Amino acid sequence: MRLGNRNNNQLRHVSIVTGVNKYAEGSCLVSFGDTKVMCNATVEKRVPLFLKGSGKGWVTAEYSMLPRSTDQRVERDVKRGAVNGRASEIQRLIGRSLRSVVDMSKMGGEYQIIVDCDVIQADGGTRTASITGGFVAMILAFNKMVKDRIIRQIPVREYVAAVSAGVVRDELLLDLDYNEDSNCKSDVNFVLSENGGIVEIQGTAEAEPFSEENFMQLFCMAKDGINDLIRIQKAVLKDIF
Amino acid sequence: MRLGNRNNNQLRHVSIVTGVNKYAEGSCLVSFGDTKVMCNATVEKRVPLFLKGSGKGWVTAEYSMLPRSTDQRVERDVKRGAVNGRASEIQRLIGRSLRSVVDMSKMGGEYQIIVDCDVIQADGGTRTASITGGFVAMILAFNKMVKDRIIRQIPVREYVAAVSAGVVRDELLLDLDYNEDSNCKSDVNFVLSENGGIVEIQGTAEAEPFSEENFMQLFCMAKDGINDLIRIQKAVLKDIF
Amino acid sequence: MRLGNRNNNQLRHVSIVTGVNKYAEGSCLVSFGDTKVMCNATVEKRVPLFLKGSGKGWVTAEYSMLPRSTDQRVERDVKRGAVNGRASEIQRLIGRSLRSVVDMSKMGGEYQIIVDCDVIQADGGTRTASITGGFVAMILAFNKMVKDRIIRQIPVREYVAAVSAGVVRDELLLDLDYNEDSNCKSDVNFVLSENGGIVEIQGTAEAEPFSEENFMQLFCMAKDGINDLIRIQKAVLKDIF
Amino acid sequence: MRLGNRNNNQLRHVSIVTGVNKYAEGSCLVSFGDTKVMCNATVEKRVPLFLKGSGKGWVTAEYSMLPRSTDQRVERDVKRGAVNGRASEIQRLIGRSLRSVVDMSKMGGEYQIIVDCDVIQADGGTRTASITGGFVAMILAFNKMVKDRIIRQIPVREYVAAVSAGVVRDELLLDLDYNEDSNCKSDVNFVLSENGGIVEIQGTAEAEPFSEENFMQLFCMAKDGINDLIRIQKAVLKDIF
Amino acid sequence: MRLGNRNNNQLRHVSIVTGVNKYAEGSCLVSFGDTKVMCNATVEKRVPLFLKGSGKGWVTAEYSMLPRSTDQRVERDVKRGAVNGRASEIQRLIGRSLRSVVDMSKMGGEYQIIVDCDVIQADGGTRTASITGGFVAMILAFNKMVKDRIIRQIPVREYVAAVSAGVVRDELLLDLDYNEDSNCKSDVNFVLSENGGIVEIQGTAEAEPFSEENFMQLFCMAKDGINDLIRIQKAVLKDIF
Amino acid sequence: MRLGNRNNNQLRHVSIVTGVNKYAEGSCLVSFGDTKVMCNATVEKRVPLFLKGSGKGWVTAEYSMLPRSTDQRVERDVKRGAVNGRASEIQRLIGRSLRSVVDMSKMGGEYQIIVDCDVIQADGGTRTASITGGFVAMILAFNKMVKDRIIRQIPVREYVAAVSAGVVRDELLLDLDYNEDSNCKSDVNFVLSENGGIVEIQGTAEAEPFSEENFMQLFCMAKDGINDLIRIQKAVLKDIF
């Protein structure tokens, strides 16, 4: 039995609360069960070096965990001297996922949106929560740019959200919590768009290779989960996008 | 007129919400007006090198600001390669302030409490909020140690809290917000104990030296403010300390 | 037309030359066309901290590019002060891929194999070449351990190899070179085992989401490519595994 | 009895020798007893980023201890990878103290004075010696700017100096040496200006809070000590400021 | 008897294979016996800060060892956080040696050649192999600049090469391999030019001072060795320099 | 004419003042003209990892320049994040030079002497001054170990000192100052022992190769200079070594 009597194909309780930071151009606190991520989107009038002079904008992300977001306290990155490999991998994933639905040539020039995803509490699925919440923060930031007359409309083609699915003790489960994730034989993160497009698929066999059949079943389950997540995003953003 | 019609000697609205992190041995979210700091206290069965074999415990703190806790986004420490000077100064202050009221020889042996103060939103007074909230998180962590039968009682002699006071355009003001702080000619942070003892006084002339008379008036004002803060701490901790 | 008249579903010329380093317990130089990676496997009598006392072994990888392995010279990691995000992501992928087919409880105790993948020349597909060649270097290192009587047989369940596939100007292509990769709308890296098991799938939409149908076609193509790669690995390793 | 039969309210032997570096625009070797600090002031034609285009100048400081300035050799900062927290706190204090008496809009444009305080030998009070000697080096550097016709007069409003005072075994002592400092229950550093203005007050309870009464007595003692220090500074600088 | 029956005054088998990298403006793989170094020369249209505006060019080098180039695997520089002292010393030596024969005012303006020397396999003499091979890569890069009509002729005055010589168990040996080097009482690296000029001499007594007489004998031996090396360089470069 | 009417083969005024640091086991301030280096020798009861369990001792050195030891202020190492290449090269040279005359198996067990050479003022020849002064500090530290009955006699075989010589505008000059060094066509640093043994020879052609004849003349000149330096060392150490 899953915690809270969830069905195998059921999301945890998901909530997205916007406007939680008075400075950020867009912000939300996203929860997938006990996983809580603060997503703050910042608009800056500058782009990375490789885009200078291009007239195009950019969207990027940073991801970090508070030291006590986990059961065992972890050292801050700065103490170890570098962003750890896992965090670096996740923040690159978040950035790519958000950029996949943005028309960066319509960002009003060389503007950059940085989405900071800071994990307040981690209980599995921090990267999928970060993408799902990060999308909301990004839309809010674009909306601020519309209000500030930098752009005339939000340059985003469709919604995007993310969810994990995996095989745990021969059961196929959606939206794994930390305990399930730790016992997982194979774990796939799906980032899908509103129209069913694939943005990212990252499937990993934890201990040994898994079958193509399992992969296809997890894919199916994830598509339904993503639809639910996008419904929740839309409820929050309905007045503006 | 101060924001929200505050009197010169009045604190901002202060709240301390405990139990905001399911993993930390002690946690609270402390707000001084729009300044919000997440304080998580962790108990570890190890002490710094210089205490190994001493049989004594230790209390320390780490302080960091989320990138968008401020009006202008700031780079993460890890990107710049080091804790910045200001943060390092503040976390040393928080640690000293908490240790001043703890009997470290009664911590049940070589245990360490690390109080992580992560600024969610900054509007002036983050160090005083961190000390005031950090004290609460520390007491909660000690209480957990009592429940876990590591110690028999909380080894803390008295309450401690902190507040700022300063001279702004010739007015003496308590608990400066960011806007007031920026216009401040002199700024003193007071860390005082319940019995009126001085834990730390850090007075700084921002642009030019200020008079002893002003200093004494700010001190008076701070003593009242600290009393109010300790009353709020006690309301939160009343069942355990 | 693809460079060298390759068919869309055809690998580049792949070669694996073993014994290229006189010190390493296992070594090979793997080429996928102009992409050349030096893979050196080292056996060490120590494991990461989290495995100490477990009696289990470990397999890990490090990935780096020589400064002039690319068209434009890139700075060494040490000058920038950190392994860059991309390299960190790739070396984690290589490590996971190799571990997925190893029985780490049969490594003769707490031994670690480190597979260094140093890119001598990069022309797309450095991560898939690294996994494919890294597997060979790892088997050779295990074989050395057999000869040294640390273990009685190579504790590897099956072969593993990797290949990329992607959609370039509406064509589905296998094993993208750098030029193709740069023009790619969606790019999937497949790491599959000899028995058709999925080890890793990392699919990324470069500019916009891509369809599930495309994904399935790329998957098919990759399965054939992996079979070819494993045939080449087997030719090289036939006497020992 | 204090070392060398000092009275409780008596400074150690203080000396300031100028012109000890042939390159620096201003330099002195300041001694408070066995504490010796080399202060070198450098004039540079550039200011920090935040002042560019402002037309204003800047004064800043760096503080470091030679590895064997202390009884136990300490590692160099560069080996540990960062300025330690204590040094960072002290150099910020020195910088603020010097700036408090300088009119930075009269520095002849965007010039910066960097005062390097390198501790040759440490026996307590290195920060107060650094401020006291750093002031002298700064004045000498301004004098060089006058001679070089960058400015017409030294843009400094008044003298500033610093001294510590503390409670050691219930005695109130001025200008603590290392041994006294180690046994100190409470320790206050006073930075005061010639006209009695407060520049910085940093009071710290080492083990437990101390009383307001003690604080006021230390303040009194410090005022006399500062007067003596300024007299010594004036003897050295008499011909130019 | 030396390995491979070498005479005391005989070089190991030396080979220089050019064109081993398709991107670099000049490249070669140089071998001194089992010591193998990849030398890649890059032409960049920029110079170090101190040469900006001078109209002059620059030649510099970077040196690094692959982790398993040695019998015991060594950590990558980036993991330790810095180029190690030895590598830094060697790359400075390579740079100086190459610059000694280049007329940097005739490099067609502010161009920089960076010679990357990456040790693939180390068996003693990596620095002398790097200089000898680096010279060839540099000439090839200059030749590319001639072809690209940036310069009209290669601005190099004469050939330069390097070899080690040392006293091992009272025998005077040329071109020490790792085993000989480890047993060496004194070790001198000679960098000499075609016309017999001294570019660098670095003699080190490993355990105790050695005599001037020995030094002179090693010098003689080295001159012959250098002549042989330059003959090999000329065979490779004969068509262009 | 050289500064101060020095003859070509004449040292600058050299002085060695001992006992300049009350904590160090051995200390001196060495001056070669305006070049001033503080040498502090520390005795520690530990050796580097590679010597643990060997029963042998070790001698090592660290070298650093104060920011304003030079005409143009230089950044501290810690700000740039690493010991710079030049400093690293020099400190390795100092360490090797001192070790060449020490019998490390007679250091009373696993003791380490660290000689810190901090350049107070630099005017050419800082490395040769550091070796010459560092030798004195080391002997004093060994003498302290004798007094502390750790060893029975100073385990040093002979004196060692260092001097530079070079060709400046076709003149052969001993002990170059900064101005001469900057105009130098070739520059050799000689580290020689009392008995005429070669410890280190580092000859560098600054702009173009130089002749063997010049090298031999510089060598002669240096031998006389070293004799003078050793005479000065002996005057200082006469009572103990």
PDB file of C-alpha atoms in Angstrom, chain B residues 50-163:
ATOM      1  CA  PHE B  50      39.269  21.417  18.521  1.00  0.00           C
ATOM      2  CA  LEU B  51      36.636  19.866  20.827  1.00  0.00           C
ATOM      3  CA  LYS B  52      37.282  16.213  20.045  1.00  0.00           C
ATOM      4  CA  GLY B  53      37.867  14.313  23.226  1.00  0.00           C
ATOM      5  CA  SER B  54      36.694  17.229  25.396  1.00  0.00           C
ATOM      6  CA  GLY B  55      33.312  15.699  26.184  1.00  0.00           C
ATOM      7  CA  LYS B  56      31.734  19.058  25.390  1.00  0.00           C
ATOM      8  CA  GLY B  57      29.119  19.976  22.822  1.00  0.00           C
ATOM      9  CA  TRP B  58      29.008  22.869  20.369  1.00  0.00           C
ATOM     10  CA  VAL B  59      26.499  25.212  18.755  1.00  0.00           C
ATOM     11  CA  THR B  60      27.195  26.846  15.418  1.00  0.00           C
ATOM     12  CA  ALA B  61      25.264  28.572  12.640  1.00  0.00           C
ATOM     13  CA  GLU B  62      25.305  29.004   8.887  1.00  0.00           C
ATOM     14  CA  TYR B  63      23.668  31.959   7.145  1.00  0.00           C
ATOM     15  CA  SER B  64      22.829  32.333   3.506  1.00  0.00           C
ATOM     16  CA  MET B  65      20.450  34.331   1.336  1.00  0.00           C
ATOM     17  CA  LEU B  66      18.422  32.808  -1.476  1.00  0.00           C
ATOM     18  CA  PRO B  67      19.438  34.483  -4.737  1.00  0.00           C
ATOM     19  CA  ARG B  68      16.143  36.331  -5.065  1.00  0.00           C
ATOM     20  CA  SER B  69      15.628  37.162  -1.408  1.00  0.00           C
ATOM     21  CA  THR B  70      16.611  40.700  -2.382  1.00  0.00           C
ATOM     22  CA  ASP B  71      15.333  43.303  -4.794  1.00  0.00           C
ATOM     23  CA  GLN B  72      18.252  42.666  -7.127  1.00  0.00           C
ATOM     24  CA  ARG B  73      19.057  38.966  -7.595  1.00  0.00           C
ATOM     25  CA  VAL B  74      22.462  38.045  -6.147  1.00  0.00           C
ATOM     26  CA  GLU B  75      24.743  35.258  -7.338  1.00  0.00           C
ATOM     27  CA  ARG B  76      24.934  32.099  -5.250  1.00  0.00           C
ATOM     28  CA  ASP B  77      28.016  31.798  -3.038  1.00  0.00           C
ATOM     29  CA  VAL B  78      29.163  28.711  -4.898  1.00  0.00           C
ATOM     30  CA  LYS B  79      29.368  30.661  -8.165  1.00  0.00           C
ATOM     31  CA  ARG B  80      31.637  33.243  -6.607  1.00  0.00           C
ATOM     32  CA  GLY B  81      33.664  30.495  -4.983  1.00  0.00           C
ATOM     33  CA  ALA B  82      33.308  31.581  -1.366  1.00  0.00           C
ATOM     34  CA  VAL B  83      30.939  32.648   1.342  1.00  0.00           C
ATOM     35  CA  ASN B  84      31.001  36.404   1.032  1.00  0.00           C
ATOM     36  CA  GLY B  85      32.476  38.494   3.795  1.00  0.00           C
ATOM     37  CA  ARG B  86      29.130  39.803   5.015  1.00  0.00           C
ATOM     38  CA  ALA B  87      27.536  36.346   5.301  1.00  0.00           C
ATOM     39  CA  SER B  88      30.586  34.964   7.044  1.00  0.00           C
ATOM     40  CA  GLU B  89      30.474  37.827   9.552  1.00  0.00           C
ATOM     41  CA  ILE B  90      26.769  37.250  10.214  1.00  0.00           C
ATOM     42  CA  GLN B  91      26.984  33.512  10.699  1.00  0.00           C
ATOM     43  CA  ARG B  92      29.809  33.949  13.178  1.00  0.00           C
ATOM     44  CA  LEU B  93      27.649  36.470  15.067  1.00  0.00           C
ATOM     45  CA  ILE B  94      24.654  34.102  15.177  1.00  0.00           C
ATOM     46  CA  GLY B  95      26.807  31.251  16.458  1.00  0.00           C
ATOM     47  CA  ARG B  96      28.420  33.347  19.210  1.00  0.00           C
ATOM     48  CA  SER B  97      25.056  34.755  20.290  1.00  0.00           C
ATOM     49  CA  LEU B  98      23.483  31.324  20.691  1.00  0.00           C
ATOM     50  CA  ARG B  99      26.505  29.860  22.467  1.00  0.00           C
ATOM     51  CA  SER B 100      26.505  32.705  25.021  1.00  0.00           C
ATOM     52  CA  VAL B 101      23.478  31.247  26.808  1.00  0.00           C
ATOM     53  CA  VAL B 102      24.236  27.530  26.399  1.00  0.00           C
ATOM     54  CA  ASP B 103      26.127  25.404  28.887  1.00  0.00           C
ATOM     55  CA  MET B 104      28.071  23.325  26.407  1.00  0.00           C
ATOM     56  CA  SER B 105      29.364  20.950  29.047  1.00  0.00           C
ATOM     57  CA  LYS B 106      25.787  19.753  29.537  1.00  0.00           C
ATOM     58  CA  MET B 107      24.928  18.802  25.987  1.00  0.00           C
ATOM     59  CA  GLY B 108      25.067  15.052  26.665  1.00  0.00           C
ATOM     60  CA  GLY B 109      28.568  14.703  25.281  1.00  0.00           C
ATOM     61  CA  GLU B 110      30.075  15.601  21.940  1.00  0.00           C
ATOM     62  CA  TYR B 111      26.943  16.719  20.128  1.00  0.00           C
ATOM     63  CA  GLN B 112      26.762  19.668  17.789  1.00  0.00           C
ATOM     64  CA  ILE B 113      23.740  21.761  16.926  1.00  0.00           C
ATOM     65  CA  ILE B 114      23.989  23.513  13.561  1.00  0.00           C
ATOM     66  CA  VAL B 115      21.410  26.242  13.037  1.00  0.00           C
ATOM     67  CA  ASP B 116      20.914  26.954   9.330  1.00  0.00           C
ATOM     68  CA  CYS B 117      19.461  30.409   8.743  1.00  0.00           C
ATOM     69  CA  ASP B 118      18.345  30.714   5.128  1.00  0.00           C
ATOM     70  CA  VAL B 119      16.892  34.064   4.195  1.00  0.00           C
ATOM     71  CA  ILE B 120      13.779  33.564   2.068  1.00  0.00           C
ATOM     72  CA  GLN B 121      13.038  37.279   1.772  1.00  0.00           C
ATOM     73  CA  ALA B 122      15.177  40.153   3.003  1.00  0.00           C
ATOM     74  CA  ASP B 123      13.859  43.552   4.061  1.00  0.00           C
ATOM     75  CA  GLY B 124      16.405  44.658   6.664  1.00  0.00           C
ATOM     76  CA  GLY B 125      17.296  43.008   9.939  1.00  0.00           C
ATOM     77  CA  THR B 126      18.058  39.526   8.623  1.00  0.00           C
ATOM     78  CA  ARG B 127      20.759  38.960  11.226  1.00  0.00           C
ATOM     79  CA  THR B 128      18.551  39.984  14.143  1.00  0.00           C
ATOM     80  CA  ALA B 129      15.687  37.850  12.840  1.00  0.00           C
ATOM     81  CA  SER B 130      18.122  34.954  12.418  1.00  0.00           C
ATOM     82  CA  ILE B 131      19.308  35.162  16.017  1.00  0.00           C
ATOM     83  CA  THR B 132      15.777  35.528  17.365  1.00  0.00           C
ATOM     84  CA  GLY B 133      14.416  32.644  15.274  1.00  0.00           C
ATOM     85  CA  GLY B 134      17.600  30.604  15.557  1.00  0.00           C
ATOM     86  CA  PHE B 135      17.206  30.616  19.336  1.00  0.00           C
ATOM     87  CA  VAL B 136      13.746  29.075  18.979  1.00  0.00           C
ATOM     88  CA  ALA B 137      14.981  26.399  16.557  1.00  0.00           C
ATOM     89  CA  MET B 138      17.861  25.590  18.915  1.00  0.00           C
ATOM     90  CA  ILE B 139      15.549  25.191  21.911  1.00  0.00           C
ATOM     91  CA  LEU B 140      13.310  22.876  19.870  1.00  0.00           C
ATOM     92  CA  ALA B 141      16.343  20.798  18.924  1.00  0.00           C
ATOM     93  CA  PHE B 142      17.436  20.577  22.559  1.00  0.00           C
ATOM     94  CA  ASN B 143      13.885  19.525  23.421  1.00  0.00           C
ATOM     95  CA  LYS B 144      14.185  16.726  20.866  1.00  0.00           C
ATOM     96  CA  MET B 145      17.398  15.639  22.578  1.00  0.00           C
ATOM     97  CA  VAL B 146      15.522  15.569  25.888  1.00  0.00           C
ATOM     98  CA  LYS B 147      12.808  13.394  24.320  1.00  0.00           C
ATOM     99  CA  ASP B 148      15.468  11.126  22.861  1.00  0.00           C
ATOM    100  CA  ARG B 149      16.959  10.894  26.353  1.00  0.00           C
ATOM    101  CA  ILE B 150      20.331  12.222  25.296  1.00  0.00           C
ATOM    102  CA  ILE B 151      20.047  14.972  27.899  1.00  0.00           C
ATOM    103  CA  ARG B 152      17.724  15.385  30.846  1.00  0.00           C
ATOM    104  CA  GLN B 153      17.033  19.070  30.483  1.00  0.00           C
ATOM    105  CA  ILE B 154      17.613  21.891  28.073  1.00  0.00           C
ATOM    106  CA  PRO B 155      21.101  23.280  28.897  1.00  0.00           C
ATOM    107  CA  VAL B 156      20.238  26.905  28.238  1.00  0.00           C
ATOM    108  CA  ARG B 157      20.559  29.552  30.924  1.00  0.00           C
ATOM    109  CA  GLU B 158      18.245  32.246  29.577  1.00  0.00           C
ATOM    110  CA  TYR B 159      16.509  33.591  26.481  1.00  0.00           C
ATOM    111  CA  VAL B 160      18.400  35.671  23.942  1.00  0.00           C
ATOM    112  CA  ALA B 161      17.066  37.848  21.113  1.00  0.00           C
ATOM    113  CA  ALA B 162      18.331  40.600  18.835  1.00  0.00           C
ATOM    114  CA  VAL B 163      17.135  43.839  17.321  1.00  0.00           C
TER     115      VAL B 163
END
